[in-house]
Amino acid sequence: MPLHRKKPFSAKQKKAQILAKRATKREQAAYDDPEWDFRHRPAAEPSAEPSPKPALLPRSDKPWRPAAQPSADGRDKLISQFDKLTRAEIEANKERSMRPLERLSPEAGLTMSFDDAYSADVDIPVRPSWEYGESKEALEARESAYFDAWLAQLRERDPDSVSLYEKNLEVWRQLWRVVEISDILLLIVDIRHPVLHFPPSLYRYVTETTGKPLVVVLNKTDLVAENTVRAWTHCFKSRFPEVVLTRFCCYRDPQRLVNDTNVADMKMRRQRPRRRIHDSRLVGDLFAACRSVCTPDKLGL
């Protein structure tokens, strides 16, 4: 069967695409408050005196405003919402970006714990209990009231935090529903830095609050040395005993790294071949990890 040729994308179509994107941005800008958007502010009069340095305002004095307004048809209701930075905070960040870099030592630069990346006293919001006979409107009203109380508690505890938590209730509802209807939860983390992809609050919510089994997949293991995989496996098993660990990669690397923390070893590694060899041997390990935590009545599915 002959392969179909791709349809050419003309310059006229590209121009129409750019105009459509600009129209979408203009519609989005209509929702923004000019007070919060410095692009709509009038230019200041030139002054001979130097302007004072901007001072950071307490975040509790600034009302929360969503970063994007959902459309009428609800297609973009899952857009993440965070706090907007004030003009003073933007200027302070620009000033900090112009300072000289403080170089870290090799030991400090390669060390990062879960406590450094995540706050230990903040948990994921838990969906209020519900019954099948309850109406959708009543359940959503209780969820909204609970979520507003959860956000108020976080702002009261740490008013100066900058967008550390998702503030769109619809995103949390998707998490609640997925966890409720799932028999096994798979969390895929990048083996090169799994700390950034594994929040301990999610681990506590899945294993303790819902009681569901959690399988952590260490992905892209062909890009690191074998001792790195063993080290992360030991770290996860010792710190999070309820998880089931397995490794996965899609390609076979003919040249394994001996030590991926040594710059010299990384430079001596040969260039990766253009055509990589697919390797599906670890798919069986992934299914075996799921079977090990699956209940007997679900094994035949």
Tab-separated table of C-alpha atoms in Angstrom:
chain	number	residue	atom	x	y	z
A	1	MET	CA	0.000	0.000	0.000
A	2	PRO	CA	1.596	3.314	-1.015
A	3	LEU	CA	2.305	5.834	1.692
A	4	HIS	CA	0.365	9.063	1.627
A	5	ARG	CA	2.383	12.205	1.118
A	6	LYS	CA	2.161	14.936	3.704
A	7	LYS	CA	0.001	17.869	2.780
A	8	PRO	CA	2.172	20.953	2.096
A	9	PHE	CA	1.849	23.910	4.447
A	10	SER	CA	1.867	27.059	2.339
A	11	ALA	CA	2.974	30.528	3.375
A	12	LYS	CA	-0.641	31.696	3.190
A	13	GLN	CA	-1.710	29.055	5.666
A	14	LYS	CA	1.197	29.961	7.949
A	15	LYS	CA	0.151	33.615	7.879
A	16	ALA	CA	-3.421	32.668	8.744
A	17	GLN	CA	-2.149	30.568	11.647
A	18	ILE	CA	-0.113	33.482	13.030
A	19	LEU	CA	-3.096	35.851	12.746
A	20	ALA	CA	-5.293	33.357	14.594
A	21	LYS	CA	-2.754	33.113	17.420
A	22	ARG	CA	-2.585	36.884	17.701
A	23	ALA	CA	-6.381	37.110	17.849
A	24	THR	CA	-6.421	34.523	20.637
A	25	LYS	CA	-3.844	36.510	22.605
A	26	ARG	CA	-5.880	39.709	22.181
A	27	GLU	CA	-8.988	37.951	23.477
A	28	GLN	CA	-7.033	36.629	26.452
A	29	ALA	CA	-5.630	40.081	27.191
A	30	ALA	CA	-9.184	41.412	27.451
A	31	TYR	CA	-9.666	39.332	30.608
A	32	ASP	CA	-6.561	40.733	32.302
A	33	ASP	CA	-6.833	43.658	34.677
A	34	PRO	CA	-4.733	46.613	33.446
A	35	GLU	CA	-3.643	47.141	37.040
A	36	TRP	CA	-1.872	43.794	36.924
A	37	ASP	CA	-0.504	44.067	33.403
A	38	PHE	CA	2.369	46.542	33.118
A	39	ARG	CA	2.066	46.575	29.285
A	40	HIS	CA	-1.107	48.672	29.499
A	41	ARG	CA	0.316	51.224	31.896
A	42	PRO	CA	1.200	54.715	30.613
A	43	ALA	CA	4.880	55.468	30.308
A	44	ALA	CA	6.309	57.337	33.284
A	45	GLU	CA	7.657	60.855	32.868
A	46	PRO	CA	11.476	61.038	32.746
A	47	SER	CA	12.978	62.215	36.007
A	48	ALA	CA	16.483	63.326	36.912
A	49	GLU	CA	16.296	61.656	40.316
A	50	PRO	CA	17.009	57.908	40.410
A	51	SER	CA	13.950	55.825	41.091
A	52	PRO	CA	13.910	54.047	44.461
A	53	LYS	CA	14.374	50.303	44.579
A	54	PRO	CA	11.082	48.412	44.527
A	55	ALA	CA	10.014	46.816	47.789
A	56	LEU	CA	8.397	43.436	47.964
A	57	LEU	CA	4.835	43.593	49.209
A	58	PRO	CA	3.437	40.855	51.444
A	59	ARG	CA	1.510	38.418	49.270
A	60	SER	CA	-1.331	38.366	51.785
A	61	ASP	CA	-2.077	42.025	50.882
A	62	LYS	CA	-2.624	41.095	47.245
A	63	PRO	CA	-5.908	39.413	46.291
A	64	TRP	CA	-5.618	36.178	44.401
A	65	ARG	CA	-6.467	36.413	40.710
A	66	PRO	CA	-6.463	33.568	38.229
A	67	ALA	CA	-3.847	33.649	35.502
A	68	ALA	CA	-6.439	32.699	32.885
A	69	GLN	CA	-10.209	32.786	32.640
A	70	PRO	CA	-11.937	29.625	31.378
A	71	SER	CA	-13.907	29.927	28.174
A	72	ALA	CA	-17.664	29.627	28.024
A	73	ASP	CA	-17.596	26.143	26.505
A	74	GLY	CA	-15.199	24.871	29.199
A	75	ARG	CA	-12.534	23.638	26.786
A	76	ASP	CA	-9.694	25.273	28.744
A	77	LYS	CA	-11.039	24.707	32.258
A	78	LEU	CA	-7.957	22.627	33.076
A	79	ILE	CA	-5.545	25.522	32.584
A	80	SER	CA	-3.296	25.896	35.608
A	81	GLN	CA	-3.901	28.975	37.732
A	82	PHE	CA	-1.242	30.670	39.838
A	83	ASP	CA	-0.713	33.998	41.555
A	84	LYS	CA	0.447	36.860	39.388
A	85	LEU	CA	3.586	38.718	40.332
A	86	THR	CA	3.333	42.390	41.179
A	87	ARG	CA	5.320	44.993	39.310
A	88	ALA	CA	7.632	45.403	42.311
A	89	GLU	CA	8.344	41.685	42.447
A	90	ILE	CA	9.132	41.563	38.719
A	91	GLU	CA	11.638	44.406	39.086
A	92	ALA	CA	13.212	42.736	42.120
A	93	ASN	CA	13.614	39.479	40.172
A	94	LYS	CA	15.250	41.364	37.305
A	95	GLU	CA	17.699	42.975	39.711
A	96	ARG	CA	18.599	39.610	41.253
A	97	SER	CA	19.147	38.117	37.792
A	98	MET	CA	21.873	40.677	37.086
A	99	ARG	CA	23.982	39.713	40.080
A	100	PRO	CA	27.052	37.483	39.628
A	101	LEU	CA	26.450	33.761	39.873
A	102	GLU	CA	27.465	31.993	43.041
A	103	ARG	CA	29.118	28.805	41.858
A	104	LEU	CA	28.454	25.752	43.981
A	105	SER	CA	30.989	23.140	44.874
A	106	PRO	CA	30.749	19.771	43.055
A	107	GLU	CA	29.450	18.148	46.227
A	108	ALA	CA	26.778	20.769	46.922
A	109	GLY	CA	25.749	21.102	43.287
A	110	LEU	CA	24.966	17.382	42.951
A	111	THR	CA	23.104	17.041	46.242
A	112	MET	CA	19.383	17.641	46.641
A	113	SER	CA	16.951	15.959	49.015
A	114	PHE	CA	13.182	15.674	49.053
A	115	ASP	CA	13.076	18.075	51.993
A	116	ASP	CA	14.871	20.731	49.937
A	117	ALA	CA	12.431	20.428	47.023
A	118	TYR	CA	9.117	20.056	48.871
A	119	SER	CA	7.501	21.381	52.008
A	120	ALA	CA	6.922	18.574	54.492
A	121	ASP	CA	3.880	20.145	56.173
A	122	VAL	CA	1.678	20.609	53.059
A	123	ASP	CA	-0.508	17.753	51.823
A	124	ILE	CA	-2.647	17.328	48.745
A	125	PRO	CA	-6.277	18.408	49.217
A	126	VAL	CA	-8.489	15.401	49.859
A	127	ARG	CA	-11.827	15.107	48.126
A	128	PRO	CA	-14.766	15.340	50.565
A	129	SER	CA	-16.703	12.143	51.113
A	130	TRP	CA	-19.631	11.626	48.734
A	131	GLU	CA	-22.472	9.210	48.031
A	132	TYR	CA	-23.995	7.958	44.795
A	133	GLY	CA	-27.392	9.469	45.591
A	134	GLU	CA	-25.952	12.959	46.032
A	135	SER	CA	-26.547	15.494	43.286
A	136	LYS	CA	-23.692	16.886	41.212
A	137	GLU	CA	-24.446	20.479	42.244
A	138	ALA	CA	-24.353	19.685	45.959
A	139	LEU	CA	-21.090	17.750	45.665
A	140	GLU	CA	-19.377	20.468	43.623
A	141	ALA	CA	-20.512	23.111	46.137
A	142	ARG	CA	-18.964	21.171	49.010
A	143	GLU	CA	-15.778	20.618	47.016
A	144	SER	CA	-15.520	24.334	46.246
A	145	ALA	CA	-16.047	25.304	49.880
A	146	TYR	CA	-13.423	22.816	51.038
A	147	PHE	CA	-10.926	23.921	48.398
A	148	ASP	CA	-11.365	27.610	49.293
A	149	ALA	CA	-10.715	26.775	52.948
A	150	TRP	CA	-7.610	24.788	51.935
A	151	LEU	CA	-6.240	27.715	49.921
A	152	ALA	CA	-6.963	30.162	52.743
A	153	GLN	CA	-5.073	27.931	55.152
A	154	LEU	CA	-2.050	27.817	52.854
A	155	ARG	CA	-2.025	31.595	52.371
A	156	GLU	CA	-2.272	32.121	56.112
A	157	ARG	CA	0.573	29.697	56.794
A	158	ASP	CA	2.954	31.027	54.136
A	159	PRO	CA	1.739	34.341	52.657
A	160	ASP	CA	5.000	35.033	50.778
A	161	SER	CA	5.036	31.825	48.747
A	162	VAL	CA	5.080	32.359	44.989
A	163	SER	CA	2.726	30.031	43.133
A	164	LEU	CA	3.823	26.837	44.838
A	165	TYR	CA	0.439	25.152	44.603
A	166	GLU	CA	-2.144	24.618	41.890
A	167	LYS	CA	-5.125	26.926	42.450
A	168	ASN	CA	-7.500	25.534	39.835
A	169	LEU	CA	-10.032	23.204	41.449
A	170	GLU	CA	-10.716	21.413	38.161
A	171	VAL	CA	-7.127	20.144	38.047
A	172	TRP	CA	-7.462	18.646	41.527
A	173	ARG	CA	-10.802	17.105	40.583
A	174	GLN	CA	-9.116	15.270	37.733
A	175	LEU	CA	-6.563	13.857	40.171
A	176	TRP	CA	-9.295	12.765	42.592
A	177	ARG	CA	-11.278	11.004	39.879
A	178	VAL	CA	-8.284	9.258	38.323
A	179	VAL	CA	-7.135	7.912	41.684
A	180	GLU	CA	-10.648	6.757	42.617
A	181	ILE	CA	-11.289	4.770	39.434
A	182	SER	CA	-7.779	3.274	39.234
A	183	ASP	CA	-6.739	-0.083	40.660
A	184	ILE	CA	-3.005	0.632	40.338
A	185	LEU	CA	-1.258	4.003	40.070
A	186	LEU	CA	1.902	4.302	37.971
A	187	LEU	CA	4.145	7.303	38.562
A	188	ILE	CA	6.827	7.781	35.886
A	189	VAL	CA	9.933	9.661	37.026
A	190	ASP	CA	13.036	10.639	35.091
A	191	ILE	CA	15.992	8.723	36.511
A	192	ARG	CA	18.241	11.733	35.885
A	193	HIS	CA	16.410	13.749	38.581
A	194	PRO	CA	13.514	11.785	40.129
A	195	VAL	CA	13.194	14.156	43.083
A	196	LEU	CA	11.472	16.749	40.897
A	197	HIS	CA	8.881	14.215	39.667
A	198	PHE	CA	7.992	12.513	42.956
A	199	PRO	CA	6.287	14.792	45.508
A	200	PRO	CA	6.029	13.042	48.902
A	201	SER	CA	2.558	14.541	49.383
A	202	LEU	CA	1.319	12.539	46.379
A	203	TYR	CA	2.876	9.402	47.870
A	204	ARG	CA	1.049	9.967	51.165
A	205	TYR	CA	-2.225	10.696	49.382
A	206	VAL	CA	-2.143	7.551	47.235
A	207	THR	CA	-0.769	5.047	49.760
A	208	GLU	CA	-2.191	6.350	53.056
A	209	THR	CA	-5.361	8.308	52.230
A	210	THR	CA	-6.722	6.147	49.397
A	211	GLY	CA	-4.846	2.918	50.110
A	212	LYS	CA	-4.095	2.307	46.415
A	213	PRO	CA	-0.870	0.557	45.307
A	214	LEU	CA	1.744	2.832	43.768
A	215	VAL	CA	4.304	1.677	41.189
A	216	VAL	CA	7.202	4.057	40.526
A	217	VAL	CA	8.776	3.635	37.086
A	218	LEU	CA	12.383	4.807	36.833
A	219	ASN	CA	12.389	5.913	33.210
A	220	LYS	CA	15.286	6.522	30.781
A	221	THR	CA	17.688	4.243	32.625
A	222	ASP	CA	19.802	3.934	29.487
A	223	LEU	CA	21.023	7.517	29.967
A	224	VAL	CA	22.670	6.987	33.375
A	225	ALA	CA	25.155	4.588	34.899
A	226	GLU	CA	24.082	1.368	36.582
A	227	ASN	CA	25.300	2.536	39.979
A	228	THR	CA	22.983	5.576	39.701
A	229	VAL	CA	19.987	3.315	39.131
A	230	ARG	CA	20.926	1.178	42.124
A	231	ALA	CA	21.437	4.260	44.299
A	232	TRP	CA	18.025	5.730	43.473
A	233	THR	CA	16.382	2.333	43.962
A	234	HIS	CA	17.885	2.069	47.428
A	235	CYS	CA	16.867	5.664	48.231
A	236	PHE	CA	13.224	5.110	47.255
A	237	LYS	CA	12.928	1.780	49.053
A	238	SER	CA	14.386	3.154	52.275
A	239	ARG	CA	12.405	6.417	52.301
A	240	PHE	CA	9.120	5.273	50.720
A	241	PRO	CA	8.618	1.604	51.669
A	242	GLU	CA	5.089	1.335	50.231
A	243	VAL	CA	6.126	1.900	46.604
A	244	VAL	CA	7.004	-0.805	44.100
A	245	LEU	CA	9.973	0.112	41.919
A	246	THR	CA	10.744	-0.919	38.367
A	247	ARG	CA	12.983	0.432	35.628
A	248	PHE	CA	12.195	1.152	31.998
A	249	CYS	CA	13.834	2.393	28.803
A	250	CYS	CA	12.849	2.214	25.136
A	251	TYR	CA	16.304	1.914	23.608
A	252	ARG	CA	19.310	-0.309	24.014
A	253	ASP	CA	22.518	1.547	24.721
A	254	PRO	CA	25.525	-0.404	23.456
A	255	GLN	CA	27.916	1.619	25.631
A	256	ARG	CA	26.989	1.855	29.286
A	257	LEU	CA	28.296	4.655	31.440
A	258	VAL	CA	30.592	3.649	34.271
A	259	ASN	CA	30.159	6.846	36.265
A	260	ASP	CA	27.749	9.586	35.183
A	261	THR	CA	28.875	11.982	37.948
A	262	ASN	CA	32.355	12.333	36.463
A	263	VAL	CA	32.707	14.967	33.762
A	264	ALA	CA	35.666	13.172	32.217
A	265	ASP	CA	33.674	9.969	31.741
A	266	MET	CA	30.844	11.910	30.119
A	267	LYS	CA	33.224	13.559	27.636
A	268	MET	CA	34.901	10.266	26.728
A	269	ARG	CA	31.597	8.645	25.867
A	270	ARG	CA	31.195	8.094	22.152
A	271	GLN	CA	28.561	9.970	20.194
A	272	ARG	CA	25.180	8.294	20.234
A	273	PRO	CA	24.437	6.525	16.942
A	274	ARG	CA	21.832	8.099	14.725
A	275	ARG	CA	19.724	4.973	14.541
A	276	ARG	CA	18.927	3.681	18.002
A	277	ILE	CA	17.893	0.109	18.681
A	278	HIS	CA	14.513	-0.393	20.324
A	279	ASP	CA	14.535	-2.630	23.371
A	280	SER	CA	11.297	-4.044	24.810
A	281	ARG	CA	12.819	-6.422	27.344
A	282	LEU	CA	11.868	-4.236	30.306
A	283	VAL	CA	8.165	-4.278	29.406
A	284	GLY	CA	7.895	-7.646	31.134
A	285	ASP	CA	9.388	-6.194	34.326
A	286	LEU	CA	6.795	-3.413	34.237
A	287	PHE	CA	3.901	-5.875	33.960
A	288	ALA	CA	5.449	-8.049	36.678
A	289	ALA	CA	5.559	-5.060	39.032
A	290	CYS	CA	1.870	-4.382	38.373
A	291	ARG	CA	0.953	-8.033	38.929
A	292	SER	CA	2.795	-8.065	42.265
A	293	VAL	CA	0.441	-5.433	43.723
A	294	CYS	CA	-2.730	-6.467	41.884
A	295	THR	CA	-5.514	-8.158	43.824
A	296	PRO	CA	-6.435	-11.761	42.837
A	297	ASP	CA	-9.785	-10.732	41.331
A	298	LYS	CA	-8.017	-8.290	38.961
A	299	LEU	CA	-5.222	-10.550	37.699
A	300	GLY	CA	-7.242	-11.793	34.735
A	301	LEU	CA	-7.954	-8.337	33.346
